[in-house]
């Protein structure tokens, strides 16, 4: 693991907040020249700490008004069903996140859809029809309280 100093952490925090910040703007924030910022960011990228740069969109403003958290259990494990499920879910644009989890379910998914009808169609005609799916349980989001992609870098172990 790459050793990070205070300035590296500050740069990562600043980039999480605004991935479009210029090197001069970042330099002002962390008290370095733009060229020093550029070298540090390149080192962080090469070390794999920075995965990619993205634009975060607001789903509801784009007509995707339903967000649901769905838990999935498979019938069996070890016969390639989980691999097939993994591959199938990767091809479903409605599934924004998919995690293999502990507990009574095998997977936790975050799904978006235009409305409840579109969500129901996706569930009944696509997700629940995947081979090996035993059960599915969903919770539809009523209100978004907090949404962030910023990791709590101050809480990490050094």
GROMACS .gro file of N, CA and C in nm:
model
  474
    1UNK      N    1   0.084  -0.118   0.000
    1UNK     CA    2   0.000   0.000   0.000
    1UNK      C    3   0.088   0.125   0.000
    2UNK      N    4   0.051   0.221  -0.078
    2UNK     CA    5   0.125   0.346  -0.089
    2UNK      C    6   0.114   0.427   0.040
    3UNK      N    7   0.227   0.475   0.090
    3UNK     CA    8   0.225   0.560   0.209
    3UNK      C    9   0.171   0.697   0.169
    4UNK      N   10   0.070   0.743   0.239
    4UNK     CA   11   0.007   0.871   0.210
    4UNK      C   12   0.041   0.971   0.319
    5UNK      N   13   0.078   1.092   0.277
    5UNK     CA   14   0.100   1.196   0.376
    5UNK      C   15  -0.024   1.286   0.382
    6UNK      N   16  -0.016   1.388   0.466
    6UNK     CA   17  -0.130   1.478   0.488
    6UNK      C   18  -0.173   1.545   0.357
    7UNK      N   19  -0.079   1.583   0.274
    7UNK     CA   20  -0.111   1.651   0.148
    7UNK      C   21  -0.179   1.554   0.051
    8UNK      N   22  -0.134   1.430   0.046
    8UNK     CA   23  -0.201   1.330  -0.039
    8UNK      C   24  -0.348   1.317   0.002
    9UNK      N   25  -0.372   1.307   0.131
    9UNK     CA   26  -0.509   1.294   0.183
    9UNK      C   27  -0.591   1.416   0.144
   10UNK      N   28  -0.534   1.535   0.161
   10UNK     CA   29  -0.605   1.659   0.126
   10UNK      C   30  -0.637   1.662  -0.024
   11UNK      N   31  -0.543   1.619  -0.106
   11UNK     CA   32  -0.568   1.614  -0.250
   11UNK      C   33  -0.680   1.516  -0.284
   12UNK      N   34  -0.677   1.399  -0.224
   12UNK     CA   35  -0.781   1.300  -0.250
   12UNK      C   36  -0.917   1.351  -0.204
   13UNK      N   37  -0.921   1.415  -0.088
   13UNK     CA   38  -1.048   1.472  -0.040
   13UNK      C   39  -1.099   1.579  -0.136
   14UNK      N   40  -1.011   1.664  -0.183
   14UNK     CA   41  -1.049   1.771  -0.275
   14UNK      C   42  -1.099   1.712  -0.408
   15UNK      N   43  -1.032   1.610  -0.458
   15UNK     CA   44  -1.074   1.548  -0.584
   15UNK      C   45  -1.206   1.474  -0.569
   16UNK      N   46  -1.230   1.414  -0.453
   16UNK     CA   47  -1.359   1.349  -0.430
   16UNK      C   48  -1.472   1.452  -0.433
   17UNK      N   49  -1.443   1.568  -0.380
   17UNK     CA   50  -1.545   1.674  -0.375
   17UNK      C   51  -1.567   1.736  -0.513
   18UNK      N   52  -1.459   1.755  -0.588
   18UNK     CA   53  -1.469   1.818  -0.720
   18UNK      C   54  -1.361   1.759  -0.810
   19UNK      N   55  -1.398   1.657  -0.885
   19UNK     CA   56  -1.305   1.591  -0.975
   19UNK      C   57  -1.260   1.677  -1.092
   20UNK      N   58  -1.326   1.789  -1.113
   20UNK     CA   59  -1.289   1.880  -1.222
   20UNK      C   60  -1.200   1.994  -1.176
   21UNK      N   61  -1.163   1.993  -1.048
   21UNK     CA   62  -1.077   2.101  -0.998
   21UNK      C   63  -0.945   2.102  -1.075
   22UNK      N   64  -0.899   2.219  -1.108
   22UNK     CA   65  -0.773   2.231  -1.182
   22UNK      C   66  -0.655   2.213  -1.086
   23UNK      N   67  -0.541   2.180  -1.142
   23UNK     CA   68  -0.421   2.167  -1.058
   23UNK      C   69  -0.387   2.297  -0.985
   24UNK      N   70  -0.398   2.414  -1.050
   24UNK     CA   71  -0.374   2.537  -0.974
   24UNK      C   72  -0.471   2.556  -0.857
   25UNK      N   73  -0.598   2.524  -0.878
   25UNK     CA   74  -0.697   2.536  -0.770
   25UNK      C   75  -0.666   2.438  -0.657
   26UNK      N   76  -0.629   2.315  -0.694
   26UNK     CA   77  -0.591   2.216  -0.593
   26UNK      C   78  -0.466   2.262  -0.519
   27UNK      N   79  -0.372   2.319  -0.593
   27UNK     CA   80  -0.248   2.368  -0.533
   27UNK      C   81  -0.275   2.474  -0.429
   28UNK      N   82  -0.367   2.565  -0.457
   28UNK     CA   83  -0.403   2.667  -0.358
   28UNK      C   84  -0.459   2.604  -0.232
   29UNK      N   85  -0.537   2.502  -0.250
   29UNK     CA   86  -0.600   2.437  -0.135
   29UNK      C   87  -0.499   2.364  -0.047
   30UNK      N   88  -0.397   2.303  -0.110
   30UNK     CA   89  -0.300   2.223  -0.032
   30UNK      C   90  -0.163   2.290  -0.021
   31UNK      N   91  -0.153   2.411  -0.072
   31UNK     CA   92  -0.030   2.491  -0.063
   31UNK      C   93   0.088   2.428  -0.136
   32UNK      N   94   0.060   2.385  -0.262
   32UNK     CA   95   0.165   2.333  -0.351
   32UNK      C   96   0.150   2.400  -0.487
   33UNK      N   97   0.255   2.393  -0.566
   33UNK     CA   98   0.247   2.443  -0.704
   33UNK      C   99   0.164   2.346  -0.787
   34UNK      N  100   0.114   2.395  -0.899
   34UNK     CA  101   0.035   2.311  -0.989
   34UNK      C  102   0.116   2.191  -1.039
   35UNK      N  103   0.245   2.211  -1.065
   35UNK     CA  104   0.328   2.100  -1.114
   35UNK      C  105   0.347   1.994  -1.005
   36UNK      N  106   0.362   2.037  -0.880
   36UNK     CA  107   0.374   1.940  -0.769
   36UNK      C  108   0.243   1.863  -0.752
   37UNK      N  109   0.130   1.933  -0.766
   37UNK     CA  110  -0.001   1.867  -0.758
   37UNK      C  111  -0.012   1.764  -0.869
   38UNK      N  112   0.028   1.801  -0.990
   38UNK     CA  113   0.020   1.710  -1.103
   38UNK      C  114   0.101   1.583  -1.079
   39UNK      N  115   0.222   1.598  -1.027
   39UNK     CA  116   0.307   1.481  -1.000
   39UNK      C  117   0.244   1.392  -0.892
   40UNK      N  118   0.190   1.454  -0.789
   40UNK     CA  119   0.128   1.374  -0.682
   40UNK      C  120   0.005   1.299  -0.733
   41UNK      N  121  -0.077   1.366  -0.811
   41UNK     CA  122  -0.197   1.300  -0.864
   41UNK      C  123  -0.158   1.185  -0.956
   42UNK      N  124  -0.057   1.205  -1.038
   42UNK     CA  125  -0.010   1.098  -1.126
   42UNK      C  126   0.037   0.977  -1.043
   43UNK      N  127   0.109   1.004  -0.934
   43UNK     CA  128   0.155   0.896  -0.846
   43UNK      C  129   0.036   0.822  -0.783
   44UNK      N  130  -0.067   0.896  -0.742
   44UNK     CA  131  -0.186   0.836  -0.681
   44UNK      C  132  -0.263   0.753  -0.784
   45UNK      N  133  -0.268   0.801  -0.908
   45UNK     CA  134  -0.333   0.726  -1.015
   45UNK      C  135  -0.256   0.598  -1.044
   46UNK      N  136  -0.124   0.609  -1.059
   46UNK     CA  137  -0.042   0.492  -1.090
   46UNK      C  138  -0.046   0.388  -0.979
   47UNK      N  139  -0.065   0.432  -0.855
   47UNK     CA  140  -0.074   0.340  -0.742
   47UNK      C  141  -0.212   0.274  -0.733
   48UNK      N  142  -0.305   0.319  -0.816
   48UNK     CA  143  -0.438   0.260  -0.817
   48UNK      C  144  -0.533   0.315  -0.712
   49UNK      N  145  -0.495   0.423  -0.645
   49UNK     CA  146  -0.585   0.483  -0.547
   49UNK      C  147  -0.699   0.558  -0.614
   50UNK      N  148  -0.673   0.615  -0.729
   50UNK     CA  149  -0.777   0.684  -0.806
   50UNK      C  150  -0.820   0.588  -0.916
   51UNK      N  151  -0.944   0.545  -0.908
   51UNK     CA  152  -0.997   0.447  -1.002
   51UNK      C  153  -1.032   0.512  -1.135
   52UNK      N  154  -1.107   0.623  -1.129
   52UNK     CA  155  -1.149   0.692  -1.250
   52UNK      C  156  -1.215   0.823  -1.212
   53UNK      N  157  -1.240   0.906  -1.312
   53UNK     CA  158  -1.309   1.033  -1.293
   53UNK      C  159  -1.445   1.021  -1.359
   54UNK      N  160  -1.550   1.063  -1.289
   54UNK     CA  161  -1.686   1.048  -1.341
   54UNK      C  162  -1.766   1.176  -1.319
   55UNK      N  163  -1.879   1.183  -1.385
   55UNK     CA  164  -1.977   1.288  -1.361
   55UNK      C  165  -2.096   1.223  -1.293
   56UNK      N  166  -2.136   1.275  -1.179
   56UNK     CA  167  -2.250   1.221  -1.105
   56UNK      C  168  -2.376   1.291  -1.150
   57UNK      N  169  -2.474   1.213  -1.192
   57UNK     CA  170  -2.601   1.266  -1.241
   57UNK      C  171  -2.710   1.249  -1.135
   58UNK      N  172  -2.813   1.331  -1.143
   58UNK     CA  173  -2.927   1.322  -1.053
   58UNK      C  174  -3.035   1.239  -1.123
   59UNK      N  175  -3.056   1.116  -1.077
   59UNK     CA  176  -3.148   1.025  -1.145
   59UNK      C  177  -3.289   1.082  -1.164
   60UNK      N  178  -3.348   1.140  -1.060
   60UNK     CA  179  -3.486   1.188  -1.070
   60UNK      C  180  -3.500   1.298  -1.175
   61UNK      N  181  -3.399   1.382  -1.188
   61UNK     CA  182  -3.407   1.489  -1.288
   61UNK      C  183  -3.394   1.436  -1.431
   62UNK      N  184  -3.350   1.311  -1.442
   62UNK     CA  185  -3.339   1.246  -1.573
   62UNK      C  186  -3.453   1.148  -1.598
   63UNK      N  187  -3.554   1.152  -1.511
   63UNK     CA  188  -3.670   1.066  -1.529
   63UNK      C  189  -3.657   0.928  -1.466
   64UNK      N  190  -3.555   0.907  -1.387
   64UNK     CA  191  -3.538   0.779  -1.316
   64UNK      C  192  -3.581   0.803  -1.171
   65UNK      N  193  -3.712   0.792  -1.146
   65UNK     CA  194  -3.768   0.837  -1.019
   65UNK      C  195  -3.773   0.730  -0.911
   66UNK      N  196  -3.745   0.606  -0.945
   66UNK     CA  197  -3.750   0.497  -0.848
   66UNK      C  198  -3.610   0.442  -0.824
   67UNK      N  199  -3.573   0.437  -0.697
   67UNK     CA  200  -3.451   0.369  -0.654
   67UNK      C  201  -3.494   0.260  -0.558
   68UNK      N  202  -3.438   0.142  -0.573
   68UNK     CA  203  -3.472   0.031  -0.484
   68UNK      C  204  -3.345  -0.045  -0.446
   69UNK      N  205  -3.348  -0.097  -0.326
   69UNK     CA  206  -3.244  -0.187  -0.279
   69UNK      C  207  -3.304  -0.326  -0.279
   70UNK      N  208  -3.240  -0.415  -0.352
   70UNK     CA  209  -3.294  -0.549  -0.374
   70UNK      C  210  -3.196  -0.653  -0.324
   71UNK      N  211  -3.248  -0.748  -0.250
   71UNK     CA  212  -3.169  -0.859  -0.199
   71UNK      C  213  -3.207  -0.985  -0.276
   72UNK      N  214  -3.107  -1.060  -0.317
   72UNK     CA  215  -3.129  -1.179  -0.399
   72UNK      C  216  -3.064  -1.300  -0.334
   73UNK      N  217  -3.139  -1.410  -0.332
   73UNK     CA  218  -3.084  -1.540  -0.289
   73UNK      C  219  -3.083  -1.633  -0.409
   74UNK      N  220  -2.976  -1.710  -0.420
   74UNK     CA  221  -2.967  -1.810  -0.527
   74UNK      C  222  -3.007  -1.947  -0.473
   75UNK      N  223  -3.050  -2.035  -0.563
   75UNK     CA  224  -3.090  -2.170  -0.524
   75UNK      C  225  -2.973  -2.250  -0.471
   76UNK      N  226  -2.862  -2.247  -0.546
   76UNK     CA  227  -2.745  -2.327  -0.509
   76UNK      C  228  -2.620  -2.247  -0.536
   77UNK      N  229  -2.512  -2.292  -0.477
   77UNK     CA  230  -2.383  -2.229  -0.498
   77UNK      C  231  -2.284  -2.335  -0.546
   78UNK      N  232  -2.180  -2.290  -0.613
   78UNK     CA  233  -2.073  -2.381  -0.651
   78UNK      C  234  -2.093  -2.450  -0.784
   79UNK      N  235  -2.207  -2.431  -0.848
   79UNK     CA  236  -2.227  -2.497  -0.978
   79UNK      C  237  -2.224  -2.396  -1.092
   80UNK      N  238  -2.161  -2.283  -1.070
   80UNK     CA  239  -2.150  -2.181  -1.173
   80UNK      C  240  -2.266  -2.084  -1.176
   81UNK      N  241  -2.367  -2.108  -1.092
   81UNK     CA  242  -2.484  -2.018  -1.093
   81UNK      C  243  -2.447  -1.878  -1.047
   82UNK      N  244  -2.362  -1.868  -0.947
   82UNK     CA  245  -2.326  -1.733  -0.901
   82UNK      C  246  -2.244  -1.660  -1.007
   83UNK      N  247  -2.158  -1.732  -1.078
   83UNK     CA  248  -2.082  -1.669  -1.187
   83UNK      C  249  -2.177  -1.622  -1.297
   84UNK      N  250  -2.276  -1.704  -1.330
   84UNK     CA  251  -2.373  -1.666  -1.433
   84UNK      C  252  -2.455  -1.545  -1.388
   85UNK      N  253  -2.493  -1.544  -1.260
   85UNK     CA  254  -2.568  -1.429  -1.206
   85UNK      C  255  -2.481  -1.303  -1.213
   86UNK      N  256  -2.357  -1.315  -1.171
   86UNK     CA  257  -2.264  -1.200  -1.174
   86UNK      C  258  -2.255  -1.143  -1.316
   87UNK      N  259  -2.237  -1.229  -1.413
   87UNK     CA  260  -2.224  -1.183  -1.553
   87UNK      C  261  -2.353  -1.118  -1.602
   88UNK      N  262  -2.467  -1.178  -1.569
   88UNK     CA  263  -2.596  -1.125  -1.615
   88UNK      C  264  -2.622  -0.987  -1.555
   89UNK      N  265  -2.595  -0.971  -1.427
   89UNK     CA  266  -2.620  -0.843  -1.360
   89UNK      C  267  -2.530  -0.734  -1.417
   90UNK      N  268  -2.409  -0.769  -1.455
   90UNK     CA  269  -2.317  -0.670  -1.513
   90UNK      C  270  -2.373  -0.611  -1.642
   91UNK      N  271  -2.459  -0.684  -1.710
   91UNK     CA  272  -2.515  -0.639  -1.837
   91UNK      C  273  -2.647  -0.563  -1.821
   92UNK      N  274  -2.693  -0.547  -1.698
   92UNK     CA  275  -2.821  -0.478  -1.672
   92UNK      C  276  -2.794  -0.334  -1.629
   93UNK      N  277  -2.820  -0.237  -1.716
   93UNK     CA  278  -2.790  -0.098  -1.681
   93UNK      C  279  -2.873  -0.045  -1.564
   94UNK      N  280  -2.986  -0.106  -1.537
   94UNK     CA  281  -3.068  -0.062  -1.423
   94UNK      C  282  -3.000  -0.090  -1.289
   95UNK      N  283  -2.911  -0.188  -1.286
   95UNK     CA  284  -2.839  -0.225  -1.164
   95UNK      C  285  -2.716  -0.136  -1.154
   96UNK      N  286  -2.719  -0.042  -1.060
   96UNK     CA  287  -2.607   0.050  -1.043
   96UNK      C  288  -2.497  -0.009  -0.957
   97UNK      N  289  -2.536  -0.092  -0.862
   97UNK     CA  290  -2.438  -0.156  -0.773
   97UNK      C  291  -2.486  -0.297  -0.743
   98UNK      N  292  -2.392  -0.387  -0.728
   98UNK     CA  293  -2.422  -0.525  -0.691
   98UNK      C  294  -2.309  -0.574  -0.602
   99UNK      N  295  -2.346  -0.625  -0.485
   99UNK     CA  296  -2.248  -0.675  -0.390
   99UNK      C  297  -2.285  -0.817  -0.349
  100UNK      N  298  -2.187  -0.903  -0.339
  100UNK     CA  299  -2.203  -1.033  -0.277
  100UNK      C  300  -2.190  -1.008  -0.127
  101UNK      N  301  -2.290  -1.053  -0.049
  101UNK     CA  302  -2.296  -1.016   0.092
  101UNK      C  303  -2.312  -1.138   0.183
  102UNK      N  304  -2.284  -1.116   0.311
  102UNK     CA  305  -2.310  -1.217   0.413
  102UNK      C  306  -2.454  -1.204   0.459
  103UNK      N  307  -2.501  -1.304   0.532
  103UNK     CA  308  -2.636  -1.298   0.586
  103UNK      C  309  -2.731  -1.388   0.510
  104UNK      N  310  -2.860  -1.364   0.526
  104UNK     CA  311  -2.960  -1.454   0.466
  104UNK      C  312  -2.971  -1.443   0.314
  105UNK      N  313  -2.915  -1.338   0.255
  105UNK     CA  314  -2.920  -1.321   0.110
  105UNK      C  315  -2.779  -1.331   0.054
  106UNK      N  316  -2.771  -1.356  -0.075
  106UNK     CA  317  -2.642  -1.371  -0.141
  106UNK      C  318  -2.591  -1.240  -0.203
  107UNK      N  319  -2.686  -1.154  -0.246
  107UNK     CA  320  -2.651  -1.030  -0.314
  107UNK      C  321  -2.736  -0.914  -0.265
  108UNK      N  322  -2.678  -0.796  -0.271
  108UNK     CA  323  -2.750  -0.671  -0.246
  108UNK      C  324  -2.729  -0.584  -0.370
  109UNK      N  325  -2.838  -0.535  -0.430
  109UNK     CA  326  -2.833  -0.455  -0.551
  109UNK      C  327  -2.897  -0.318  -0.527
  110UNK      N  328  -2.845  -0.218  -0.595
  110UNK     CA  329  -2.912  -0.088  -0.600
  110UNK      C  330  -2.959  -0.072  -0.744
  111UNK      N  331  -3.088  -0.051  -0.759
  111UNK     CA  332  -3.153  -0.049  -0.890
  111UNK      C  333  -3.225   0.084  -0.910
  112UNK      N  334  -3.220   0.138  -1.031
  112UNK     CA  335  -3.299   0.256  -1.065
  112UNK      C  336  -3.393   0.222  -1.180
  113UNK      N  337  -3.508   0.290  -1.180
  113UNK     CA  338  -3.607   0.272  -1.287
  113UNK      C  339  -3.685   0.401  -1.304
  114UNK      N  340  -3.750   0.412  -1.418
  114UNK     CA  341  -3.826   0.533  -1.448
  114UNK      C  342  -3.942   0.552  -1.351
  115UNK      N  343  -4.010   0.443  -1.318
  115UNK     CA  344  -4.125   0.451  -1.229
  115UNK      C  345  -4.151   0.311  -1.172
  116UNK      N  346  -4.255   0.298  -1.091
  116UNK     CA  347  -4.283   0.168  -1.028
  116UNK      C  348  -4.319   0.062  -1.132
  117UNK      N  349  -4.388   0.100  -1.236
  117UNK     CA  350  -4.423   0.003  -1.340
  117UNK      C  351  -4.298  -0.050  -1.409
  118UNK      N  352  -4.206   0.040  -1.443
  118UNK     CA  353  -4.080  -0.003  -1.506
  118UNK      C  354  -3.999  -0.090  -1.411
  119UNK      N  355  -3.999  -0.055  -1.283
  119UNK     CA  356  -3.929  -0.136  -1.184
  119UNK      C  357  -3.991  -0.276  -1.177
  120UNK      N  358  -4.123  -0.283  -1.171
  120UNK     CA  359  -4.191  -0.412  -1.165
  120UNK      C  360  -4.160  -0.496  -1.289
  121UNK      N  361  -4.160  -0.434  -1.406
  121UNK     CA  362  -4.129  -0.506  -1.529
  121UNK      C  363  -3.986  -0.561  -1.525
  122UNK      N  364  -3.893  -0.478  -1.481
  122UNK     CA  365  -3.754  -0.521  -1.470
  122UNK      C  366  -3.743  -0.640  -1.375
  123UNK      N  367  -3.807  -0.629  -1.261
  123UNK     CA  368  -3.798  -0.737  -1.161
  123UNK      C  369  -3.859  -0.867  -1.215
  124UNK      N  370  -3.982  -0.859  -1.264
  124UNK     CA  371  -4.054  -0.981  -1.303
  124UNK      C  372  -4.003  -1.044  -1.433
  125UNK      N  373  -3.960  -0.961  -1.526
  125UNK     CA  374  -3.925  -1.014  -1.658
  125UNK      C  375  -3.776  -1.028  -1.683
  126UNK      N  376  -3.695  -0.973  -1.594
  126UNK     CA  377  -3.551  -0.983  -1.616
  126UNK      C  378  -3.480  -1.041  -1.495
  127UNK      N  379  -3.484  -0.973  -1.383
  127UNK     CA  380  -3.405  -1.017  -1.268
  127UNK      C  381  -3.454  -1.151  -1.213
  128UNK      N  382  -3.584  -1.163  -1.189
  128UNK     CA  383  -3.636  -1.286  -1.128
  128UNK      C  384  -3.631  -1.405  -1.223
  129UNK      N  385  -3.611  -1.380  -1.350
  129UNK     CA  386  -3.604  -1.490  -1.447
  129UNK      C  387  -3.461  -1.539  -1.472
  130UNK      N  388  -3.366  -1.478  -1.405
  130UNK     CA  389  -3.229  -1.527  -1.419
  130UNK      C  390  -3.219  -1.667  -1.363
  131UNK      N  391  -3.148  -1.756  -1.431
  131UNK     CA  392  -3.135  -1.893  -1.381
  131UNK      C  393  -3.071  -1.893  -1.242
  132UNK      N  394  -3.129  -1.975  -1.154
  132UNK     CA  395  -3.073  -1.992  -1.021
  132UNK      C  396  -3.125  -1.897  -0.916
  133UNK      N  397  -3.205  -1.798  -0.953
  133UNK     CA  398  -3.258  -1.705  -0.854
  133UNK      C  399  -3.369  -1.775  -0.775
  134UNK      N  400  -3.349  -1.784  -0.643
  134UNK     CA  401  -3.447  -1.848  -0.555
  134UNK      C  402  -3.548  -1.747  -0.503
  135UNK      N  403  -3.498  -1.633  -0.451
  135UNK     CA  404  -3.590  -1.534  -0.395
  135UNK      C  405  -3.532  -1.394  -0.410
  136UNK      N  406  -3.625  -1.299  -0.414
  136UNK     CA  407  -3.589  -1.159  -0.430
  136UNK      C  408  -3.675  -1.078  -0.334
  137UNK      N  409  -3.613  -0.983  -0.267
  137UNK     CA  410  -3.686  -0.893  -0.177
  137UNK      C  411  -3.635  -0.751  -0.201
  138UNK      N  412  -3.728  -0.657  -0.217
  138UNK     CA  413  -3.688  -0.520  -0.247
  138UNK      C  414  -3.747  -0.422  -0.148
  139UNK      N  415  -3.673  -0.313  -0.128
  139UNK     CA  416  -3.719  -0.198  -0.053
  139UNK      C  417  -3.706  -0.078  -0.145
  140UNK      N  418  -3.817  -0.009  -0.168
  140UNK     CA  419  -3.817   0.108  -0.254
  140UNK      C  420  -3.787   0.231  -0.168
  141UNK      N  421  -3.699   0.315  -0.217
  141UNK     CA  422  -3.660   0.437  -0.146
  141UNK      C  423  -3.776   0.536  -0.148
  142UNK      N  424  -3.812   0.585  -0.031
  142UNK     CA  425  -3.916   0.687  -0.020
  142UNK      C  426  -3.858   0.827  -0.027
  143UNK      N  427  -3.743   0.845   0.037
  143UNK     CA  428  -3.680   0.977   0.042
  143UNK      C  429  -3.530   0.957   0.056
  144UNK      N  430  -3.455   1.032  -0.022
  144UNK     CA  431  -3.308   1.027  -0.011
  144UNK      C  432  -3.265   1.121   0.101
  145UNK      N  433  -3.198   1.067   0.200
  145UNK     CA  434  -3.152   1.146   0.314
  145UNK      C  435  -3.007   1.191   0.293
  146UNK      N  436  -2.925   1.101   0.246
  146UNK     CA  437  -2.785   1.132   0.220
  146UNK      C  438  -2.739   1.050   0.101
  147UNK      N  439  -2.663   1.115   0.013
  147UNK     CA  440  -2.605   1.044  -0.101
  147UNK      C  441  -2.469   1.106  -0.125
  148UNK      N  442  -2.366   1.026  -0.112
  148UNK     CA  443  -2.231   1.075  -0.137
  148UNK      C  444  -2.147   0.963  -0.196
  149UNK      N  445  -2.042   1.002  -0.261
  149UNK     CA  446  -1.943   0.906  -0.309
  149UNK      C  447  -1.808   0.931  -0.242
  150UNK      N  448  -1.805   1.029  -0.151
  150UNK     CA  449  -1.680   1.068  -0.086
  150UNK      C  450  -1.648   0.974   0.030
  151UNK      N  451  -1.533   0.909   0.021
  151UNK     CA  452  -1.489   0.820   0.127
  151UNK      C  453  -1.440   0.900   0.247
  152UNK      N  454  -1.464   0.850   0.368
  152UNK     CA  455  -1.417   0.920   0.489
  152UNK      C  456  -1.268   0.893   0.513
  153UNK      N  457  -1.184   0.964   0.443
  153UNK     CA  458  -1.040   0.936   0.448
  153UNK      C  459  -0.980   0.961   0.586
  154UNK      N  460  -1.041   1.048   0.665
  154UNK     CA  461  -0.992   1.072   0.799
  154UNK      C  462  -1.016   0.955   0.893
  155UNK      N  463  -1.106   0.864   0.856
  155UNK     CA  464  -1.139   0.749   0.940
  155UNK      C  465  -1.054   0.626   0.910
  156UNK      N  466  -0.968   0.634   0.811
  156UNK     CA  467  -0.890   0.516   0.772
  156UNK      C  468  -0.776   0.493   0.869
  157UNK      N  469  -0.730   0.369   0.871
  157UNK     CA  470  -0.612   0.335   0.951
  157UNK      C  471  -0.488   0.372   0.873
  158UNK      N  472  -0.392   0.428   0.938
  158UNK     CA  473  -0.267   0.468   0.871
  158UNK      C  474  -0.178   0.351   0.847
   0.00000   0.00000   0.00000
